[in-house]
GROMACS .gro file of C-alpha atoms in nm:
model
  288
    1UNK     CA    1  16.243  22.307  12.776
    2UNK     CA    2  16.017  22.160  13.068
    3UNK     CA    3  15.710  22.186  12.830
    4UNK     CA    4  15.873  21.997  12.557
    5UNK     CA    5  15.979  21.707  12.789
    6UNK     CA    6  15.642  21.681  12.936
    7UNK     CA    7  15.503  21.668  12.572
    8UNK     CA    8  15.739  21.381  12.482
    9UNK     CA    9  15.623  21.178  12.764
   10UNK     CA   10  15.251  21.217  12.683
   11UNK     CA   11  14.992  20.922  12.716
   12UNK     CA   12  15.075  20.864  12.339
   13UNK     CA   13  15.434  20.787  12.423
   14UNK     CA   14  15.343  20.598  12.733
   15UNK     CA   15  15.080  20.363  12.581
   16UNK     CA   16  15.177  20.176  12.254
   17UNK     CA   17  14.812  20.111  12.185
   18UNK     CA   18  14.767  20.501  12.176
   19UNK     CA   19  15.078  20.575  11.963
   20UNK     CA   20  14.877  20.808  11.743
   21UNK     CA   21  14.579  21.080  11.767
   22UNK     CA   22  14.413  20.838  11.508
   23UNK     CA   23  14.475  20.533  11.720
   24UNK     CA   24  14.333  20.724  12.031
   25UNK     CA   25  14.036  20.825  11.846
   26UNK     CA   26  13.955  20.478  11.741
   27UNK     CA   27  14.003  20.351  12.101
   28UNK     CA   28  13.761  20.622  12.214
   29UNK     CA   29  13.526  20.507  11.957
   30UNK     CA   30  13.554  20.133  12.080
   31UNK     CA   31  13.502  20.225  12.420
   32UNK     CA   32  13.194  20.414  12.339
   33UNK     CA   33  13.045  20.146  12.131
   34UNK     CA   34  13.133  19.903  12.398
   35UNK     CA   35  12.946  20.101  12.673
   36UNK     CA   36  12.646  20.109  12.446
   37UNK     CA   37  12.653  19.741  12.411
   38UNK     CA   38  12.685  19.688  12.795
   39UNK     CA   39  12.402  19.923  12.868
   40UNK     CA   40  12.196  19.748  12.609
   41UNK     CA   41  12.257  19.427  12.777
   42UNK     CA   42  12.212  19.546  13.119
   43UNK     CA   43  11.869  19.735  13.032
   44UNK     CA   44  11.752  19.428  12.815
   45UNK     CA   45  11.720  19.641  12.503
   46UNK     CA   46  11.767  19.351  12.269
   47UNK     CA   47  11.571  19.156  12.010
   48UNK     CA   48  11.634  18.839  11.796
   49UNK     CA   49  11.559  18.890  11.439
   50UNK     CA   50  11.497  18.564  11.254
   51UNK     CA   51  11.573  18.482  10.880
   52UNK     CA   52  11.441  18.182  10.707
   53UNK     CA   53  11.677  17.907  10.536
   54UNK     CA   54  11.476  17.735  10.277
   55UNK     CA   55  11.514  17.388  10.098
   56UNK     CA   56  11.685  17.446   9.765
   57UNK     CA   57  11.466  17.189   9.598
   58UNK     CA   58  11.162  17.352   9.709
   59UNK     CA   59  11.209  17.723   9.833
   60UNK     CA   60  10.847  17.712   9.977
   61UNK     CA   61  10.959  17.485  10.254
   62UNK     CA   62  11.160  17.638  10.546
   63UNK     CA   63  11.429  17.421  10.693
   64UNK     CA   64  11.508  17.653  10.980
   65UNK     CA   65  11.509  18.016  11.104
   66UNK     CA   66  11.850  18.165  11.212
   67UNK     CA   67  11.839  18.418  11.476
   68UNK     CA   68  12.047  18.706  11.493
   69UNK     CA   69  12.093  18.926  11.794
   70UNK     CA   70  11.993  19.296  11.782
   71UNK     CA   71  12.115  19.535  12.038
   72UNK     CA   72  11.955  19.874  12.050
   73UNK     CA   73  12.084  20.207  12.174
   74UNK     CA   74  11.886  20.472  12.384
   75UNK     CA   75  11.712  20.572  12.058
   76UNK     CA   76  11.590  20.219  11.987
   77UNK     CA   77  11.821  20.208  11.698
   78UNK     CA   78  12.007  19.892  11.616
   79UNK     CA   79  12.376  19.908  11.709
   80UNK     CA   80  12.560  19.741  11.406
   81UNK     CA   81  12.696  19.406  11.511
   82UNK     CA   82  13.011  19.474  11.287
   83UNK     CA   83  13.090  19.765  11.515
   84UNK     CA   84  13.124  19.549  11.828
   85UNK     CA   85  13.133  19.184  11.753
   86UNK     CA   86  13.512  19.136  11.676
   87UNK     CA   87  13.607  19.350  11.980
   88UNK     CA   88  13.390  19.173  12.226
   89UNK     CA   89  13.476  18.810  12.093
   90UNK     CA   90  13.753  18.739  12.349
   91UNK     CA   91  13.580  18.940  12.650
   92UNK     CA   92  13.316  18.859  12.888
   93UNK     CA   93  13.071  19.085  12.709
   94UNK     CA   94  13.090  18.855  12.419
   95UNK     CA   95  12.976  18.568  12.641
   96UNK     CA   96  12.709  18.780  12.778
   97UNK     CA   97  12.572  18.842  12.428
   98UNK     CA   98  12.565  18.483  12.364
   99UNK     CA   99  12.370  18.426  12.666
  100UNK     CA  100  12.110  18.703  12.541
  101UNK     CA  101  12.091  18.548  12.202
  102UNK     CA  102  12.051  18.204  12.354
  103UNK     CA  103  11.760  18.288  12.606
  104UNK     CA  104  11.576  18.489  12.343
  105UNK     CA  105  11.601  18.183  12.082
  106UNK     CA  106  11.481  17.938  12.362
  107UNK     CA  107  11.204  18.160  12.455
  108UNK     CA  108  11.090  18.172  12.073
  109UNK     CA  109  11.126  17.805  12.051
  110UNK     CA  110  10.916  17.752  12.385
  111UNK     CA  111  10.641  17.971  12.234
  112UNK     CA  112  10.654  17.798  11.895
  113UNK     CA  113  10.751  17.438  11.957
  114UNK     CA  114  10.709  17.334  11.585
  115UNK     CA  115  10.987  17.554  11.466
  116UNK     CA  116  11.353  17.468  11.416
  117UNK     CA  117  11.602  17.742  11.513
  118UNK     CA  118  11.979  17.802  11.436
  119UNK     CA  119  12.154  18.023  11.698
  120UNK     CA  120  12.496  18.173  11.677
  121UNK     CA  121  12.755  18.119  11.948
  122UNK     CA  122  13.137  18.150  12.020
  123UNK     CA  123  13.286  17.829  12.109
  124UNK     CA  124  13.435  18.039  12.394
  125UNK     CA  125  13.103  18.029  12.538
  126UNK     CA  126  13.118  17.670  12.593
  127UNK     CA  127  13.336  17.742  12.913
  128UNK     CA  128  13.121  18.022  13.022
  129UNK     CA  129  12.900  17.868  13.310
  130UNK     CA  130  12.594  18.105  13.285
  131UNK     CA  131  12.550  18.018  12.918
  132UNK     CA  132  12.569  17.659  12.969
  133UNK     CA  133  12.329  17.656  13.256
  134UNK     CA  134  12.077  17.852  13.040
  135UNK     CA  135  12.096  17.573  12.774
  136UNK     CA  136  12.079  17.294  13.020
  137UNK     CA  137  11.778  17.428  13.207
  138UNK     CA  138  11.595  17.458  12.894
  139UNK     CA  139  11.673  17.115  12.791
  140UNK     CA  140  11.579  16.999  13.133
  141UNK     CA  141  11.244  17.177  13.106
  142UNK     CA  142  11.164  17.072  12.767
  143UNK     CA  143  11.377  16.776  12.665
  144UNK     CA  144  11.223  16.759  12.298
  145UNK     CA  145  11.352  17.109  12.231
  146UNK     CA  146  11.703  16.984  12.143
  147UNK     CA  147  11.592  16.817  11.836
  148UNK     CA  148  11.492  17.139  11.694
  149UNK     CA  149  11.803  17.345  11.796
  150UNK     CA  150  12.099  17.406  11.592
  151UNK     CA  151  12.405  17.578  11.744
  152UNK     CA  152  12.606  17.767  11.484
  153UNK     CA  153  12.976  17.855  11.554
  154UNK     CA  154  13.203  18.015  11.317
  155UNK     CA  155  13.525  17.845  11.179
  156UNK     CA  156  13.779  18.072  11.342
  157UNK     CA  157  13.617  18.035  11.683
  158UNK     CA  158  13.587  17.668  11.654
  159UNK     CA  159  13.944  17.612  11.579
  160UNK     CA  160  14.046  17.801  11.907
  161UNK     CA  161  13.928  17.589  12.174
  162UNK     CA  162  13.875  17.235  12.023
  163UNK     CA  163  13.970  17.039  12.330
  164UNK     CA  164  13.668  17.208  12.531
  165UNK     CA  165  13.433  17.218  12.226
  166UNK     CA  166  13.451  16.852  12.133
  167UNK     CA  167  13.326  16.692  12.470
  168UNK     CA  168  13.055  16.964  12.457
  169UNK     CA  169  12.925  16.885  12.118
  170UNK     CA  170  12.936  16.504  12.195
  171UNK     CA  171  12.715  16.582  12.518
  172UNK     CA  172  12.469  16.804  12.345
  173UNK     CA  173  12.410  16.568  12.049
  174UNK     CA  174  12.274  16.321  12.327
  175UNK     CA  175  11.979  16.581  12.339
  176UNK     CA  176  11.936  16.603  11.957
  177UNK     CA  177  12.123  16.931  11.919
  178UNK     CA  178  12.321  16.954  11.567
  179UNK     CA  179  12.615  17.179  11.499
  180UNK     CA  180  12.657  17.414  11.202
  181UNK     CA  181  13.014  17.548  11.117
  182UNK     CA  182  12.957  17.897  10.998
  183UNK     CA  183  13.165  18.105  10.761
  184UNK     CA  184  13.283  17.775  10.585
  185UNK     CA  185  13.545  17.845  10.342
  186UNK     CA  186  13.647  18.203  10.425
  187UNK     CA  187  13.937  18.110  10.613
  188UNK     CA  188  14.200  17.855  10.713
  189UNK     CA  189  14.069  17.509  10.760
  190UNK     CA  190  14.216  17.232  10.985
  191UNK     CA  191  14.095  16.904  10.809
  192UNK     CA  192  14.191  16.694  11.097
  193UNK     CA  193  14.031  16.913  11.365
  194UNK     CA  194  13.678  16.937  11.122
  195UNK     CA  195  13.689  16.552  11.115
  196UNK     CA  196  13.725  16.532  11.490
  197UNK     CA  197  13.455  16.785  11.572
  198UNK     CA  198  13.220  16.643  11.326
  199UNK     CA  199  13.000  16.927  11.241
  200UNK     CA  200  12.662  16.832  11.084
  201UNK     CA  201  12.603  17.132  10.879
  202UNK     CA  202  12.844  17.362  10.684
  203UNK     CA  203  12.738  17.689  10.597
  204UNK     CA  204  12.921  17.839  10.279
  205UNK     CA  205  13.033  18.180  10.360
  206UNK     CA  206  12.862  18.461  10.170
  207UNK     CA  207  13.178  18.574  10.011
  208UNK     CA  208  13.184  18.246   9.811
  209UNK     CA  209  12.821  18.281   9.709
  210UNK     CA  210  12.832  18.637   9.566
  211UNK     CA  211  12.790  18.636   9.199
  212UNK     CA  212  12.885  18.277   9.190
  213UNK     CA  213  12.675  18.216   8.896
  214UNK     CA  214  12.883  18.465   8.673
  215UNK     CA  215  13.233  18.443   8.808
  216UNK     CA  216  13.428  18.119   8.706
  217UNK     CA  217  13.688  18.184   8.971
  218UNK     CA  218  13.430  18.202   9.241
  219UNK     CA  219  13.286  17.895   9.100
  220UNK     CA  220  13.598  17.701   9.143
  221UNK     CA  221  13.639  17.814   9.506
  222UNK     CA  222  13.281  17.744   9.591
  223UNK     CA  223  13.290  17.399   9.432
  224UNK     CA  224  13.597  17.333   9.631
  225UNK     CA  225  13.429  17.394   9.963
  226UNK     CA  226  13.136  17.207   9.867
  227UNK     CA  227  13.340  16.917   9.779
  228UNK     CA  228  13.526  16.947  10.106
  229UNK     CA  229  13.201  16.967  10.309
  230UNK     CA  230  13.054  16.644  10.124
  231UNK     CA  231  13.376  16.471  10.186
  232UNK     CA  232  13.330  16.539  10.562
  233UNK     CA  233  12.974  16.429  10.549
  234UNK     CA  234  12.817  16.791  10.620
  235UNK     CA  235  12.489  16.917  10.509
  236UNK     CA  236  12.524  17.217  10.280
  237UNK     CA  237  12.373  17.566  10.354
  238UNK     CA  238  12.457  17.869  10.144
  239UNK     CA  239  12.452  18.193  10.314
  240UNK     CA  240  12.401  18.541  10.168
  241UNK     CA  241  12.177  18.422   9.849
  242UNK     CA  242  12.048  18.739   9.684
  243UNK     CA  243  11.978  18.655   9.321
  244UNK     CA  244  11.785  18.402   9.138
  245UNK     CA  245  12.115  18.319   8.939
  246UNK     CA  246  12.301  18.234   9.268
  247UNK     CA  247  12.023  18.010   9.396
  248UNK     CA  248  11.998  17.826   9.084
  249UNK     CA  249  12.371  17.774   9.056
  250UNK     CA  250  12.401  17.649   9.429
  251UNK     CA  251  12.091  17.417   9.378
  252UNK     CA  252  12.253  17.248   9.088
  253UNK     CA  253  12.584  17.237   9.280
  254UNK     CA  254  12.431  17.021   9.557
  255UNK     CA  255  12.367  17.284   9.821
  256UNK     CA  256  12.076  17.173  10.044
  257UNK     CA  257  11.952  17.488  10.196
  258UNK     CA  258  11.961  17.848  10.085
  259UNK     CA  259  11.965  18.157  10.318
  260UNK     CA  260  11.958  18.518  10.225
  261UNK     CA  261  11.760  18.834  10.136
  262UNK     CA  262  11.623  18.646   9.821
  263UNK     CA  263  11.407  18.436  10.035
  264UNK     CA  264  11.354  18.701  10.326
  265UNK     CA  265  11.564  18.956  10.546
  266UNK     CA  266  11.606  18.899  10.929
  267UNK     CA  267  11.308  19.044  11.104
  268UNK     CA  268  11.202  19.057  11.457
  269UNK     CA  269  10.829  18.977  11.370
  270UNK     CA  270  10.863  18.640  11.171
  271UNK     CA  271  10.573  18.465  11.060
  272UNK     CA  272  10.640  18.121  11.239
  273UNK     CA  273  10.312  17.973  11.087
  274UNK     CA  274  10.519  17.946  10.750
  275UNK     CA  275  10.716  17.674  10.915
  276UNK     CA  276  10.548  17.355  10.814
  277UNK     CA  277  10.477  17.078  11.079
  278UNK     CA  278  10.721  16.803  11.039
  279UNK     CA  279  11.011  16.762  10.819
  280UNK     CA  280  10.974  16.746  10.460
  281UNK     CA  281  11.041  16.429  10.283
  282UNK     CA  282  11.295  16.558  10.035
  283UNK     CA  283  11.528  16.259   9.950
  284UNK     CA  284  11.914  16.376  10.028
  285UNK     CA  285  11.772  16.719  10.153
  286UNK     CA  286  11.676  16.666  10.505
  287UNK     CA  287  11.892  16.861  10.777
  288UNK     CA  288  12.040  16.647  11.059
   0.00000   0.00000   0.00000
């Protein structure tokens, strides 16, 4: 009987988060992944992969490069972002990842001052002093860099801390930085909040882009997102464009820039020489 009582008061009963062997296994997997991520950051096993976003009116012209953080395990294999980003979003580890991405992106811009770069961040990083100090120090050292920097914030993150985000965005705009709203159209949207924050760019979520040329229902949703972005005065960029059919439909629908494997995958060895000096004189198609 004493054994049965001990079994009933096991850790699965004491900890609601570990109420089943499956939950325990998932938790162990999360901890192992986070340990790998933490180790990669500590040992600087990281890269930034860059993907071009091209002008819809002329895909030979690159509007900007988006930088994606790549963390490596001990075998120099990429740790899939999907395995850890959701878990670290509200942790300090997430802020440290944002710091790493910002440092790598700014270094690339310092070495290649002609390029324009978009870097992902969480709105929560605005309140993280080390991240803010990295950005301010770079702007102090190279004041013109801000005009070539896009900070990309996903919609869910932006709507969590608007009171902190709004003054930060206003301050950074003084340095020429523009802001892109990532995953636009994928979730719930607060119209008043988006008006207050005033994002310059809307990046249409890939879920709305997939097969948009062939699916009437998808076209309706995509047109609604485009109309809302235009009403709010945001420049339109479509993510995850993979086929010529999607690109053609989006171009005709008024999207200004296209990004996806059709135009090039993210790579840690980008050819920044492909970025033309100066911004193209394409009426109605210039970013920012």
